[in-house]
Amino acid sequence: MHRLRTTVARLWPLTSAQTAQSLSALEGDIRTFQPVRSLNASVAAEPFLNGTSSNYVEELYYAWLEDPRNVHKSWDIFFRNANAGAPPGAAYQSPPPLSGPSDGMTNIQALVGARPNVEKLVKDHLAVQSLIRAYQVRGHHIAKLDPLGISCVDFDDAPCTVGFQNVGLYGLAESDLDKVFRLPTTTYIGGNESALPLREIIRRLEMAYCQHIGVEFMFINDMEQCQWIRQKFETPGIMQFSLEEKRTLLGRMIRSTRFEEFLQRKWSSEKRFGLEGCESLIPALKTIIDKSSQCGVESVILGMPHRGRLNVLANVIRKDLDQIFCQFDSKLEAADEGSGDVKYHLGMYHKRMNRVSDRYISLSLMANPSHLEAVDPVVQGKTKAEQFYSGDTEGKRVMSILLHGDAAFAGQGIVYETFHLSDLPSYTTHGTIHVVVNNLIGFTTDPRMARSSPYPTDVARVVNAPIFHVNADDPEAVIFVCNIAAEWRNTFHKDIVVDLSTYCLLRHGIPLFLKGGPRVIEVLGYSHLCL
């Protein structure tokens, strides 16, 4: 401060009143007072050093003392000259004038000419950002979710807004595909790169959102949750499996498939509600259980309808096969205790070692009556009870998994009611993983005649639950999605839906009503007659 006052005093012209005051103060002194600045030094020499701007100049001076780069170059020159003892009017140096009116006009015209280019650059970057958001919101519309390619999903005939051929909708041209654009913070497709060519941006978005996985999450109003999902699906190369993981997946698929084949050959005329066509459900459930066990879950309560129940009992809960097969043969007696209900209604409890996490885990499959979704609140009640009696107030040790059929999921009101209990303080189980075996047509009904929404899973949107659609004919995609679903539940303790798209009823020629009349479809060597 002293240096500033010294500098200003050196430059400040004295007024007549100040001079008289100084002289009266020094009256009686033998020395003669000589003012440092005479009245001839006009205030006009430094017009900005007046009382109204002194605070501003003081702040600039302090900033300059810390670092000369903190102030404009002209102030840097002024303070340097003032400190060096420059006389009033000499410390300030005006910027060099333009060389002439012609040069000035040329510079102005150059700036005006450059403005459209800047506007075009900004406009193109905004267009790229809109394109990225379109993939995040609507990419699942064109994802390859239908194994047979005859999906009846109706998106109200809305035009496609993603893809190389639709960049013109955003004001971009084909010539822009090789231009490099800076990526926004709302995407992770760049990995370690902050800018990519438009062609590569679209390719990576296609890989993330338009292959065998379709992600619905942009309706979630929590930014942290949206960013978490983006990172899980958009990061380049994230869907990679080790050789050991692939072997485990293959082994589980073989167990699931061979079990169904054995039942088909041995008891072809018996009711068994087979899992043919969606055998990837078994590795999906086992992956969810493995990942949850690694996160600290000790008990899992499952609820499911009839389809696939025997396979789940055998390969997930690990019920003894002799007990299952005894129920098919009237000559044999099963060791089950209970009401004598049919085999595809019964439940099971088993505690075993999980080989992935090396921890013991308890698995409970709840008994389910013929009313498909009636078991949903029963599962939630049992889960809540176990959490209460074990002191698990955050749902970190006890969790629930609910399996659904697509038509029942969309058509039965108890599903909607159960979802609305999911976040109530006295009822919440801190997140349920819902797995939908989506036959795409329910049993015999065209979706357009069965519900008013494109997907049977749209009911889950009311509680901001993310929905992962996946083609069940791609087991690796199924495993990838189930890993993320288990991580989501153990991170945010919120509901989540995994939608396995498949045609399991078509595997053995069940007659189905589809648009377009009779047709025969060849898939995996099977002939399916669609009436």
Short mmCIF file of C-alpha atoms in Angstrom, two decimals:
data_model
loop_
_atom_site.label_atom_id
_atom_site.label_comp_id
_atom_site.label_asym_id
_atom_site.label_seq_id
_atom_site.Cartn_x
_atom_site.Cartn_y
_atom_site.Cartn_z
CA MET A 1 0.00 0.00 0.00
CA HIS A 2 2.85 2.35 0.83
CA ARG A 3 4.34 1.76 -2.62
CA LEU A 4 1.01 2.54 -4.26
CA ARG A 5 0.57 5.76 -2.31
CA THR A 6 4.13 6.74 -3.16
CA THR A 7 3.50 6.07 -6.82
CA VAL A 8 0.21 7.97 -6.85
CA ALA A 9 1.67 10.86 -4.86
CA ARG A 10 4.47 11.14 -7.35
CA LEU A 11 1.95 11.46 -10.16
CA TRP A 12 -0.88 13.35 -8.46
CA PRO A 13 -0.98 17.16 -9.14
CA LEU A 14 -1.49 19.32 -6.06
CA THR A 15 -4.42 21.72 -5.90
CA SER A 16 -4.18 25.25 -4.39
CA ALA A 17 -6.14 24.18 -1.30
CA GLN A 18 -3.77 21.31 -0.64
CA THR A 19 -0.80 23.60 -1.05
CA ALA A 20 -2.19 26.12 1.45
CA GLN A 21 -2.99 23.34 3.93
CA SER A 22 0.53 21.99 3.68
CA LEU A 23 2.03 25.42 4.19
CA SER A 24 -0.09 26.13 7.27
CA ALA A 25 0.86 22.77 8.75
CA LEU A 26 4.51 23.63 8.41
CA GLU A 27 4.24 27.12 9.85
CA GLY A 28 7.04 27.82 12.27
CA ASP A 29 9.32 25.31 10.64
CA ILE A 30 12.65 26.83 9.73
CA ARG A 31 12.62 24.81 6.52
CA THR A 32 10.80 26.14 3.51
CA PHE A 33 8.15 23.77 2.10
CA GLN A 34 8.58 23.00 -1.58
CA PRO A 35 5.58 21.24 -3.16
CA VAL A 36 6.51 18.12 -5.10
CA ARG A 37 4.23 19.11 -7.95
CA SER A 38 3.34 22.62 -9.03
CA LEU A 39 -0.03 23.80 -10.26
CA ASN A 40 1.36 23.84 -13.73
CA ALA A 41 1.06 20.01 -13.75
CA SER A 42 -2.58 19.83 -14.77
CA VAL A 43 -4.96 17.07 -13.69
CA ALA A 44 -5.45 16.40 -17.36
CA ALA A 45 -1.96 14.87 -17.43
CA GLU A 46 -3.31 11.72 -15.70
CA PRO A 47 -7.12 12.06 -15.90
CA PHE A 48 -7.83 8.54 -14.63
CA LEU A 49 -6.10 9.15 -11.28
CA ASN A 50 -9.06 10.93 -9.72
CA GLY A 51 -11.03 10.19 -6.58
CA THR A 52 -13.75 8.14 -8.29
CA SER A 53 -11.36 5.59 -9.77
CA SER A 54 -8.72 5.39 -7.06
CA ASN A 55 -10.13 2.14 -5.58
CA TYR A 56 -10.14 0.53 -9.00
CA VAL A 57 -6.54 1.61 -9.66
CA GLU A 58 -5.52 0.35 -6.24
CA GLU A 59 -6.97 -3.12 -6.95
CA LEU A 60 -5.20 -3.19 -10.30
CA TYR A 61 -1.96 -2.22 -8.63
CA TYR A 62 -2.24 -5.02 -6.06
CA ALA A 63 -2.98 -7.50 -8.83
CA TRP A 64 0.02 -6.21 -10.79
CA LEU A 65 2.29 -6.64 -7.79
CA GLU A 66 1.29 -10.31 -7.56
CA ASP A 67 1.78 -11.00 -11.25
CA PRO A 68 2.13 -8.46 -14.08
CA ARG A 69 0.12 -10.83 -16.28
CA ASN A 70 -2.93 -10.26 -14.08
CA VAL A 71 -3.53 -6.85 -15.70
CA HIS A 72 -3.76 -5.60 -19.25
CA LYS A 73 -0.48 -4.85 -21.01
CA SER A 74 -1.21 -1.12 -20.99
CA TRP A 75 -1.54 -1.10 -17.17
CA ASP A 76 1.60 -3.19 -16.88
CA ILE A 77 3.52 -0.53 -18.85
CA PHE A 78 1.96 2.27 -16.77
CA PHE A 79 2.91 0.78 -13.40
CA ARG A 80 6.44 -0.05 -14.58
CA ASN A 81 6.98 3.52 -15.80
CA ALA A 82 5.47 5.04 -12.65
CA ASN A 83 7.67 2.96 -10.39
CA ALA A 84 10.66 4.01 -12.46
CA GLY A 85 9.90 7.69 -11.71
CA ALA A 86 8.28 8.78 -14.99
CA PRO A 87 6.83 12.34 -14.86
CA PRO A 88 3.06 12.91 -15.03
CA GLY A 89 1.64 12.14 -18.40
CA ALA A 90 4.66 10.08 -19.45
CA ALA A 91 3.87 6.88 -17.54
CA TYR A 92 0.78 6.23 -19.66
CA GLN A 93 1.37 5.13 -23.23
CA SER A 94 -1.56 4.91 -25.60
CA PRO A 95 -1.75 1.87 -27.92
CA PRO A 96 -0.20 2.44 -31.35
CA PRO A 97 -2.67 4.02 -33.77
CA LEU A 98 -3.80 2.32 -36.92
CA SER A 99 -1.46 2.97 -39.80
CA GLY A 100 -4.24 4.55 -41.81
CA PRO A 101 -7.93 4.54 -42.48
CA SER A 102 -7.52 2.01 -45.27
CA ASP A 103 -5.77 -0.49 -42.98
CA GLY A 104 -8.41 0.02 -40.31
CA MET A 105 -11.22 -0.72 -42.71
CA THR A 106 -9.36 -3.79 -43.94
CA ASN A 107 -9.08 -5.17 -40.40
CA ILE A 108 -12.76 -4.51 -39.72
CA GLN A 109 -13.75 -6.20 -42.95
CA ALA A 110 -11.54 -9.17 -42.06
CA LEU A 111 -13.29 -9.52 -38.71
CA VAL A 112 -16.70 -9.26 -40.31
CA GLY A 113 -15.70 -11.85 -42.89
CA ALA A 114 -14.48 -14.25 -40.19
CA ARG A 115 -17.69 -14.02 -38.15
CA PRO A 116 -19.76 -16.40 -40.29
CA ASN A 117 -17.02 -19.06 -39.98
CA VAL A 118 -17.11 -18.78 -36.19
CA GLU A 119 -20.89 -19.03 -36.20
CA LYS A 120 -20.73 -22.08 -38.46
CA LEU A 121 -18.19 -23.73 -36.15
CA VAL A 122 -20.39 -23.16 -33.09
CA LYS A 123 -23.48 -24.31 -34.97
CA ASP A 124 -21.77 -27.53 -36.10
CA HIS A 125 -20.58 -28.34 -32.58
CA LEU A 126 -24.10 -27.81 -31.24
CA ALA A 127 -25.40 -30.08 -34.00
CA VAL A 128 -22.93 -32.81 -33.00
CA GLN A 129 -24.02 -32.47 -29.38
CA SER A 130 -27.67 -32.83 -30.44
CA LEU A 131 -26.75 -35.90 -32.50
CA ILE A 132 -25.05 -37.51 -29.51
CA ARG A 133 -28.10 -36.84 -27.35
CA ALA A 134 -30.36 -38.31 -30.05
CA TYR A 135 -28.43 -41.58 -29.86
CA GLN A 136 -28.67 -41.59 -26.07
CA VAL A 137 -32.43 -40.98 -26.17
CA ARG A 138 -33.53 -42.88 -29.29
CA GLY A 139 -30.74 -45.33 -30.06
CA HIS A 140 -32.78 -48.25 -28.71
CA HIS A 141 -35.36 -47.61 -31.45
CA ILE A 142 -33.01 -49.03 -34.08
CA ALA A 143 -31.06 -51.49 -31.89
CA LYS A 144 -31.10 -55.09 -33.12
CA LEU A 145 -33.33 -56.42 -30.35
CA ASP A 146 -35.54 -58.73 -32.40
CA PRO A 147 -33.91 -62.13 -33.06
CA LEU A 148 -36.31 -62.88 -35.92
CA GLY A 149 -36.56 -59.43 -37.45
CA ILE A 150 -40.35 -59.34 -37.42
CA SER A 151 -40.87 -56.99 -34.48
CA CYS A 152 -44.23 -55.32 -34.25
CA VAL A 153 -42.98 -52.53 -31.96
CA ASP A 154 -44.69 -49.31 -33.02
CA PHE A 155 -42.96 -45.99 -32.37
CA ASP A 156 -45.86 -43.98 -33.84
CA ASP A 157 -44.09 -44.03 -37.21
CA ALA A 158 -41.61 -41.43 -35.92
CA PRO A 159 -38.79 -40.77 -38.40
CA CYS A 160 -35.35 -42.07 -37.54
CA THR A 161 -33.12 -39.28 -36.28
CA VAL A 162 -29.81 -41.14 -35.97
CA GLY A 163 -27.34 -42.66 -38.41
CA PHE A 164 -24.95 -41.46 -41.11
CA GLN A 165 -27.78 -40.84 -43.54
CA ASN A 166 -29.65 -38.50 -41.15
CA VAL A 167 -26.92 -36.00 -40.25
CA GLY A 168 -28.67 -33.50 -42.52
CA LEU A 169 -31.44 -33.21 -39.93
CA TYR A 170 -28.96 -31.40 -37.70
CA GLY A 171 -27.58 -29.04 -40.33
CA LEU A 172 -24.54 -31.22 -41.06
CA ALA A 173 -23.48 -32.46 -44.47
CA GLU A 174 -21.71 -35.54 -45.73
CA SER A 175 -18.60 -33.40 -46.18
CA ASP A 176 -18.57 -32.86 -42.38
CA LEU A 177 -18.08 -36.57 -41.63
CA ASP A 178 -14.30 -36.24 -41.69
CA LYS A 179 -14.18 -32.99 -39.68
CA VAL A 180 -12.93 -33.20 -36.10
CA PHE A 181 -15.29 -32.03 -33.36
CA ARG A 182 -14.68 -31.51 -29.67
CA LEU A 183 -16.76 -33.89 -27.54
CA PRO A 184 -19.13 -32.56 -24.85
CA THR A 185 -18.87 -33.62 -21.21
CA THR A 186 -22.12 -35.59 -21.52
CA THR A 187 -20.49 -38.48 -23.39
CA TYR A 188 -17.69 -40.98 -22.79
CA ILE A 189 -17.26 -42.27 -26.34
CA GLY A 190 -13.93 -40.49 -26.65
CA GLY A 191 -12.19 -42.47 -23.93
CA ASN A 192 -8.91 -40.61 -23.46
CA GLU A 193 -9.54 -38.41 -26.50
CA SER A 194 -11.34 -35.07 -26.29
CA ALA A 195 -12.04 -34.69 -30.02
CA LEU A 196 -12.98 -37.12 -32.79
CA PRO A 197 -14.02 -37.01 -36.46
CA LEU A 198 -17.78 -37.03 -36.93
CA ARG A 199 -17.62 -40.37 -38.72
CA GLU A 200 -15.89 -41.98 -35.73
CA ILE A 201 -18.31 -40.31 -33.30
CA ILE A 202 -21.29 -41.86 -35.10
CA ARG A 203 -19.57 -45.26 -35.33
CA ARG A 204 -18.88 -45.36 -31.60
CA LEU A 205 -22.43 -44.25 -30.79
CA GLU A 206 -23.77 -46.99 -33.06
CA MET A 207 -21.65 -49.56 -31.21
CA ALA A 208 -22.83 -48.30 -27.81
CA TYR A 209 -26.56 -47.88 -28.42
CA CYS A 210 -27.64 -49.59 -31.66
CA GLN A 211 -26.30 -53.16 -31.58
CA HIS A 212 -27.79 -55.96 -29.48
CA ILE A 213 -28.33 -53.67 -26.48
CA GLY A 214 -30.85 -50.85 -26.29
CA VAL A 215 -30.66 -48.53 -23.28
CA GLU A 216 -33.55 -46.43 -21.97
CA PHE A 217 -32.30 -44.04 -19.30
CA MET A 218 -32.52 -40.43 -20.48
CA PHE A 219 -35.87 -39.96 -18.71
CA ILE A 220 -34.05 -40.26 -15.36
CA ASN A 221 -33.87 -36.85 -13.68
CA ASP A 222 -30.68 -37.55 -11.73
CA MET A 223 -27.55 -36.35 -13.58
CA GLU A 224 -25.19 -38.57 -11.57
CA GLN A 225 -27.18 -41.69 -12.46
CA CYS A 226 -27.32 -40.74 -16.16
CA GLN A 227 -23.57 -40.12 -16.26
CA TRP A 228 -22.96 -43.47 -14.54
CA ILE A 229 -24.95 -45.33 -17.19
CA ARG A 230 -23.28 -43.41 -20.04
CA GLN A 231 -19.86 -44.36 -18.75
CA LYS A 232 -20.82 -48.04 -18.47
CA PHE A 233 -22.07 -48.28 -22.05
CA GLU A 234 -20.10 -45.65 -23.99
CA THR A 235 -16.51 -46.21 -22.85
CA PRO A 236 -14.63 -47.72 -25.83
CA GLY A 237 -13.77 -51.40 -25.45
CA ILE A 238 -15.69 -51.82 -22.19
CA MET A 239 -17.58 -54.91 -23.38
CA GLN A 240 -14.64 -57.29 -23.18
CA PHE A 241 -14.59 -60.73 -21.56
CA SER A 242 -11.69 -62.81 -20.39
CA LEU A 243 -11.20 -66.37 -21.63
CA GLU A 244 -12.27 -67.72 -18.23
CA GLU A 245 -15.50 -65.68 -18.30
CA LYS A 246 -16.30 -67.01 -21.77
CA ARG A 247 -15.74 -70.59 -20.62
CA THR A 248 -18.02 -70.05 -17.64
CA LEU A 249 -20.69 -68.59 -19.92
CA LEU A 250 -20.42 -71.52 -22.32
CA GLY A 251 -20.71 -74.04 -19.49
CA ARG A 252 -23.84 -72.37 -18.12
CA MET A 253 -25.43 -72.18 -21.57
CA ILE A 254 -24.76 -75.90 -22.11
CA ARG A 255 -26.32 -76.82 -18.75
CA SER A 256 -29.39 -74.72 -19.52
CA THR A 257 -29.83 -76.09 -23.05
CA ARG A 258 -29.19 -79.76 -22.22
CA PHE A 259 -31.66 -79.67 -19.33
CA GLU A 260 -34.44 -78.52 -21.65
CA GLU A 261 -33.48 -81.07 -24.30
CA PHE A 262 -33.56 -83.89 -21.78
CA LEU A 263 -37.04 -82.96 -20.54
CA GLN A 264 -38.25 -82.67 -24.15
CA ARG A 265 -37.03 -86.15 -25.06
CA LYS A 266 -38.00 -87.88 -21.81
CA TRP A 267 -41.40 -86.30 -21.10
CA SER A 268 -42.46 -84.71 -24.37
CA SER A 269 -46.18 -84.80 -23.49
CA GLU A 270 -45.84 -83.40 -19.96
CA LYS A 271 -46.44 -79.79 -19.02
CA ARG A 272 -43.10 -78.28 -18.18
CA PHE A 273 -43.24 -74.66 -19.38
CA GLY A 274 -39.82 -74.95 -20.97
CA LEU A 275 -37.26 -72.20 -21.44
CA GLU A 276 -36.46 -73.02 -25.07
CA GLY A 277 -35.35 -69.92 -26.91
CA CYS A 278 -34.30 -68.03 -23.80
CA GLU A 279 -31.67 -70.35 -22.36
CA SER A 280 -29.51 -67.28 -21.71
CA LEU A 281 -31.79 -66.52 -18.74
CA ILE A 282 -29.83 -69.03 -16.64
CA PRO A 283 -26.37 -67.43 -17.09
CA ALA A 284 -28.11 -64.04 -16.71
CA LEU A 285 -29.47 -64.91 -13.25
CA LYS A 286 -26.23 -66.55 -12.17
CA THR A 287 -24.28 -63.47 -13.28
CA ILE A 288 -26.53 -61.19 -11.24
CA ILE A 289 -26.11 -63.43 -8.19
CA ASP A 290 -22.32 -63.67 -8.65
CA LYS A 291 -21.87 -59.92 -8.98
CA SER A 292 -24.18 -59.19 -6.06
CA SER A 293 -22.32 -61.70 -3.89
CA GLN A 294 -19.05 -59.94 -4.72
CA CYS A 295 -20.70 -56.68 -3.57
CA GLY A 296 -21.59 -58.20 -0.18
CA VAL A 297 -25.08 -59.65 -0.71
CA GLU A 298 -25.68 -62.73 1.46
CA SER A 299 -29.29 -63.60 0.64
CA VAL A 300 -31.28 -63.43 -2.62
CA ILE A 301 -35.06 -63.91 -2.81
CA LEU A 302 -36.45 -64.74 -6.26
CA GLY A 303 -39.97 -64.72 -7.62
CA MET A 304 -40.95 -65.95 -11.08
CA PRO A 305 -43.85 -67.33 -13.17
CA HIS A 306 -44.00 -70.87 -14.61
CA ARG A 307 -41.86 -70.52 -17.73
CA GLY A 308 -38.33 -71.70 -17.03
CA ARG A 309 -39.00 -72.48 -13.35
CA LEU A 310 -37.71 -76.06 -13.53
CA ASN A 311 -34.51 -74.90 -15.24
CA VAL A 312 -34.01 -72.19 -12.62
CA LEU A 313 -34.59 -74.71 -9.82
CA ALA A 314 -32.04 -77.10 -11.32
CA ASN A 315 -29.28 -74.75 -12.49
CA VAL A 316 -29.60 -71.62 -10.30
CA ILE A 317 -31.06 -72.76 -6.98
CA ARG A 318 -29.41 -76.21 -7.46
CA LYS A 319 -32.34 -78.38 -6.46
CA ASP A 320 -31.46 -82.05 -6.77
CA LEU A 321 -32.32 -83.39 -10.21
CA ASP A 322 -33.76 -86.64 -8.85
CA GLN A 323 -36.36 -84.65 -6.91
CA ILE A 324 -37.34 -82.73 -10.05
CA PHE A 325 -37.57 -85.84 -12.24
CA CYS A 326 -39.57 -87.76 -9.64
CA GLN A 327 -42.38 -85.24 -10.06
CA PHE A 328 -42.70 -86.18 -13.74
CA ASP A 329 -43.21 -89.90 -13.06
CA SER A 330 -46.29 -90.94 -11.12
CA LYS A 331 -44.60 -94.24 -10.12
CA LEU A 332 -41.89 -92.37 -8.21
CA GLU A 333 -42.36 -90.41 -5.02
CA ALA A 334 -40.65 -87.07 -4.52
CA ALA A 335 -39.23 -86.11 -1.15
CA ASP A 336 -40.73 -82.61 -1.25
CA GLU A 337 -42.70 -81.43 1.74
CA GLY A 338 -45.66 -79.16 1.17
CA SER A 339 -49.20 -79.01 -0.10
CA GLY A 340 -48.68 -81.38 -3.02
CA ASP A 341 -48.94 -78.54 -5.54
CA VAL A 342 -47.79 -79.03 -9.13
CA LYS A 343 -44.06 -79.05 -9.80
CA TYR A 344 -43.98 -75.71 -11.61
CA HIS A 345 -45.60 -73.90 -8.64
CA LEU A 346 -43.22 -75.06 -5.95
CA GLY A 347 -40.37 -73.06 -4.46
CA MET A 348 -37.03 -73.92 -2.92
CA TYR A 349 -34.51 -72.68 -0.35
CA HIS A 350 -30.83 -73.51 -0.58
CA LYS A 351 -27.64 -72.14 0.95
CA ARG A 352 -24.43 -72.84 -0.95
CA MET A 353 -20.95 -71.56 -1.67
CA ASN A 354 -20.66 -69.08 -4.53
CA ARG A 355 -17.56 -70.08 -6.48
CA VAL A 356 -16.99 -66.63 -7.98
CA SER A 357 -16.98 -64.67 -4.71
CA ASP A 358 -15.98 -67.58 -2.39
CA ARG A 359 -18.80 -66.60 -0.04
CA TYR A 360 -21.87 -68.46 1.16
CA ILE A 361 -25.14 -67.17 -0.27
CA SER A 362 -28.75 -68.12 0.50
CA LEU A 363 -31.13 -68.51 -2.45
CA SER A 364 -34.91 -68.61 -2.03
CA LEU A 365 -37.35 -69.19 -4.88
CA MET A 366 -40.85 -68.32 -3.71
CA ALA A 367 -43.77 -70.63 -4.47
CA ASN A 368 -46.03 -69.06 -7.08
CA PRO A 369 -49.71 -69.77 -7.81
CA SER A 370 -51.24 -69.68 -11.27
CA HIS A 371 -51.85 -65.95 -11.09
CA LEU A 372 -48.58 -64.92 -12.75
CA GLU A 373 -47.55 -61.72 -10.94
CA ALA A 374 -49.18 -62.45 -7.57
CA VAL A 375 -45.79 -63.40 -6.18
CA ASP A 376 -44.30 -59.89 -6.63
CA PRO A 377 -45.47 -58.31 -3.33
CA VAL A 378 -44.81 -61.62 -1.54
CA VAL A 379 -41.16 -61.49 -2.61
CA GLN A 380 -40.87 -57.86 -1.53
CA GLY A 381 -42.45 -58.67 1.84
CA LYS A 382 -40.07 -61.57 2.49
CA THR A 383 -37.11 -59.43 1.44
CA LYS A 384 -38.19 -56.59 3.73
CA ALA A 385 -38.65 -59.03 6.61
CA GLU A 386 -35.17 -60.53 6.17
CA GLN A 387 -33.65 -57.05 5.97
CA PHE A 388 -35.50 -56.02 9.15
CA TYR A 389 -34.51 -59.03 11.24
CA SER A 390 -30.90 -58.99 10.07
CA GLY A 391 -30.53 -55.24 10.72
CA ASP A 392 -29.84 -54.58 7.05
CA THR A 393 -31.20 -51.03 6.90
CA GLU A 394 -29.59 -50.22 3.53
CA GLY A 395 -30.28 -53.45 1.64
CA LYS A 396 -26.61 -54.31 1.26
CA ARG A 397 -26.93 -57.94 2.41
CA VAL A 398 -30.43 -58.98 1.30
CA MET A 399 -31.89 -58.32 -2.16
CA SER A 400 -34.73 -59.46 -4.43
CA ILE A 401 -34.93 -60.54 -8.07
CA LEU A 402 -38.27 -60.69 -9.90
CA LEU A 403 -38.80 -62.51 -13.20
CA HIS A 404 -41.70 -61.56 -15.45
CA GLY A 405 -43.34 -62.41 -18.74
CA ASP A 406 -43.79 -59.51 -21.12
CA ALA A 407 -47.60 -59.68 -21.40
CA ALA A 408 -48.10 -60.05 -17.64
CA PHE A 409 -45.61 -57.27 -16.91
CA ALA A 410 -47.59 -54.81 -19.03
CA GLY A 411 -51.07 -56.20 -18.35
CA GLN A 412 -51.34 -56.88 -14.63
CA GLY A 413 -51.92 -53.97 -12.29
CA ILE A 414 -50.09 -55.61 -9.40
CA VAL A 415 -46.80 -54.88 -11.21
CA TYR A 416 -47.56 -51.15 -11.25
CA GLU A 417 -48.61 -51.26 -7.59
CA THR A 418 -45.43 -53.07 -6.58
CA PHE A 419 -43.30 -50.49 -8.39
CA HIS A 420 -44.99 -47.70 -6.48
CA LEU A 421 -44.02 -49.34 -3.19
CA SER A 422 -40.35 -49.49 -4.20
CA ASP A 423 -39.32 -46.11 -2.76
CA LEU A 424 -41.71 -45.75 0.18
CA PRO A 425 -39.72 -45.55 3.44
CA SER A 426 -41.69 -48.30 5.19
CA TYR A 427 -41.84 -50.65 2.22
CA THR A 428 -38.66 -50.22 0.21
CA THR A 429 -36.33 -53.16 -0.25
CA HIS A 430 -33.59 -50.82 -1.57
CA GLY A 431 -33.74 -51.91 -5.16
CA THR A 432 -35.09 -54.90 -7.07
CA ILE A 433 -33.68 -56.32 -10.30
CA HIS A 434 -36.54 -57.13 -12.68
CA VAL A 435 -35.79 -59.61 -15.48
CA VAL A 436 -38.43 -59.77 -18.24
CA VAL A 437 -38.50 -62.79 -20.55
CA ASN A 438 -39.91 -60.79 -23.45
CA ASN A 439 -41.56 -63.04 -26.02
CA LEU A 440 -42.33 -59.83 -27.97
CA ILE A 441 -45.89 -61.01 -28.64
CA GLY A 442 -46.99 -62.22 -25.21
CA PHE A 443 -48.61 -65.52 -26.08
CA THR A 444 -50.72 -65.00 -29.19
CA THR A 445 -51.38 -61.25 -29.31
CA ASP A 446 -49.90 -58.61 -31.55
CA PRO A 447 -48.38 -55.93 -29.24
CA ARG A 448 -50.40 -53.22 -30.99
CA MET A 449 -53.53 -54.94 -29.76
CA ALA A 450 -52.16 -55.77 -26.30
CA ARG A 451 -50.85 -52.49 -24.90
CA SER A 452 -50.64 -48.77 -25.63
CA SER A 453 -46.87 -48.36 -25.31
CA PRO A 454 -44.00 -49.58 -27.49
CA TYR A 455 -42.40 -51.79 -24.84
CA PRO A 456 -43.99 -53.95 -22.13
CA THR A 457 -41.41 -52.50 -19.72
CA ASP A 458 -42.61 -48.88 -20.03
CA VAL A 459 -44.42 -49.22 -16.70
CA ALA A 460 -40.99 -49.07 -14.99
CA ARG A 461 -40.43 -45.50 -16.18
CA VAL A 462 -42.78 -44.18 -13.49
CA VAL A 463 -40.12 -44.75 -10.81
CA ASN A 464 -37.14 -43.64 -12.94
CA ALA A 465 -35.85 -47.21 -13.25
CA PRO A 466 -33.39 -47.63 -16.15
CA ILE A 467 -34.40 -50.25 -18.71
CA PHE A 468 -31.83 -52.34 -20.55
CA HIS A 469 -33.21 -54.10 -23.64
CA VAL A 470 -30.98 -56.90 -24.88
CA ASN A 471 -31.20 -59.50 -27.63
CA ALA A 472 -31.30 -62.84 -25.78
CA ASP A 473 -29.63 -64.58 -28.75
CA ASP A 474 -26.41 -62.76 -27.84
CA PRO A 475 -25.32 -64.33 -24.51
CA GLU A 476 -22.31 -62.03 -24.11
CA ALA A 477 -24.53 -58.95 -24.39
CA VAL A 478 -26.88 -60.50 -21.83
CA ILE A 479 -24.03 -61.11 -19.37
CA PHE A 480 -22.67 -57.59 -19.88
CA VAL A 481 -26.06 -56.01 -19.16
CA CYS A 482 -26.67 -58.20 -16.09
CA ASN A 483 -23.31 -57.21 -14.62
CA ILE A 484 -24.23 -53.55 -14.99
CA ALA A 485 -27.70 -54.18 -13.52
CA ALA A 486 -26.18 -55.79 -10.41
CA GLU A 487 -23.69 -52.90 -10.06
CA TRP A 488 -26.52 -50.36 -10.42
CA ARG A 489 -28.59 -52.01 -7.69
CA ASN A 490 -25.64 -52.18 -5.30
CA THR A 491 -24.55 -48.60 -6.11
CA PHE A 492 -27.82 -46.65 -6.11
CA HIS A 493 -30.20 -49.15 -4.41
CA LYS A 494 -32.90 -48.43 -6.98
CA ASP A 495 -35.02 -50.71 -9.17
CA ILE A 496 -33.74 -51.68 -12.61
CA VAL A 497 -35.21 -53.70 -15.50
CA VAL A 498 -33.41 -56.14 -17.83
CA ASP A 499 -35.58 -56.91 -20.88
CA LEU A 500 -34.53 -60.16 -22.62
CA SER A 501 -36.00 -60.05 -26.13
CA THR A 502 -36.59 -63.54 -27.52
CA TYR A 503 -39.09 -65.82 -29.24
CA CYS A 504 -39.04 -68.76 -26.86
CA LEU A 505 -42.59 -69.89 -27.72
CA LEU A 506 -41.71 -70.16 -31.41
CA ARG A 507 -39.03 -72.77 -30.89
CA HIS A 508 -41.48 -75.66 -31.23
CA GLY A 509 -44.02 -74.16 -33.58
CA ILE A 510 -46.57 -72.55 -31.26
CA PRO A 511 -49.17 -70.83 -33.49
CA LEU A 512 -48.95 -67.06 -33.18
CA PHE A 513 -50.99 -64.21 -34.55
CA LEU A 514 -48.76 -61.73 -36.30
CA LYS A 515 -49.39 -59.04 -38.85
CA GLY A 516 -49.36 -60.02 -42.50
CA GLY A 517 -51.16 -63.38 -42.43
CA PRO A 518 -49.64 -66.90 -42.58
CA ARG A 519 -45.92 -67.19 -43.07
CA VAL A 520 -43.14 -69.66 -42.37
CA ILE A 521 -39.96 -68.44 -40.72
CA GLU A 522 -36.73 -70.40 -40.69
CA VAL A 523 -34.62 -69.70 -37.61
CA LEU A 524 -31.87 -71.91 -36.24
CA GLY A 525 -33.14 -74.82 -38.29
CA TYR A 526 -36.70 -74.66 -36.94
CA SER A 527 -39.85 -74.05 -38.99
CA HIS A 528 -42.30 -71.71 -37.26
CA LEU A 529 -45.79 -71.44 -38.67
CA CYS A 530 -47.26 -68.04 -37.83
CA LEU A 531 -51.03 -68.10 -38.37
#
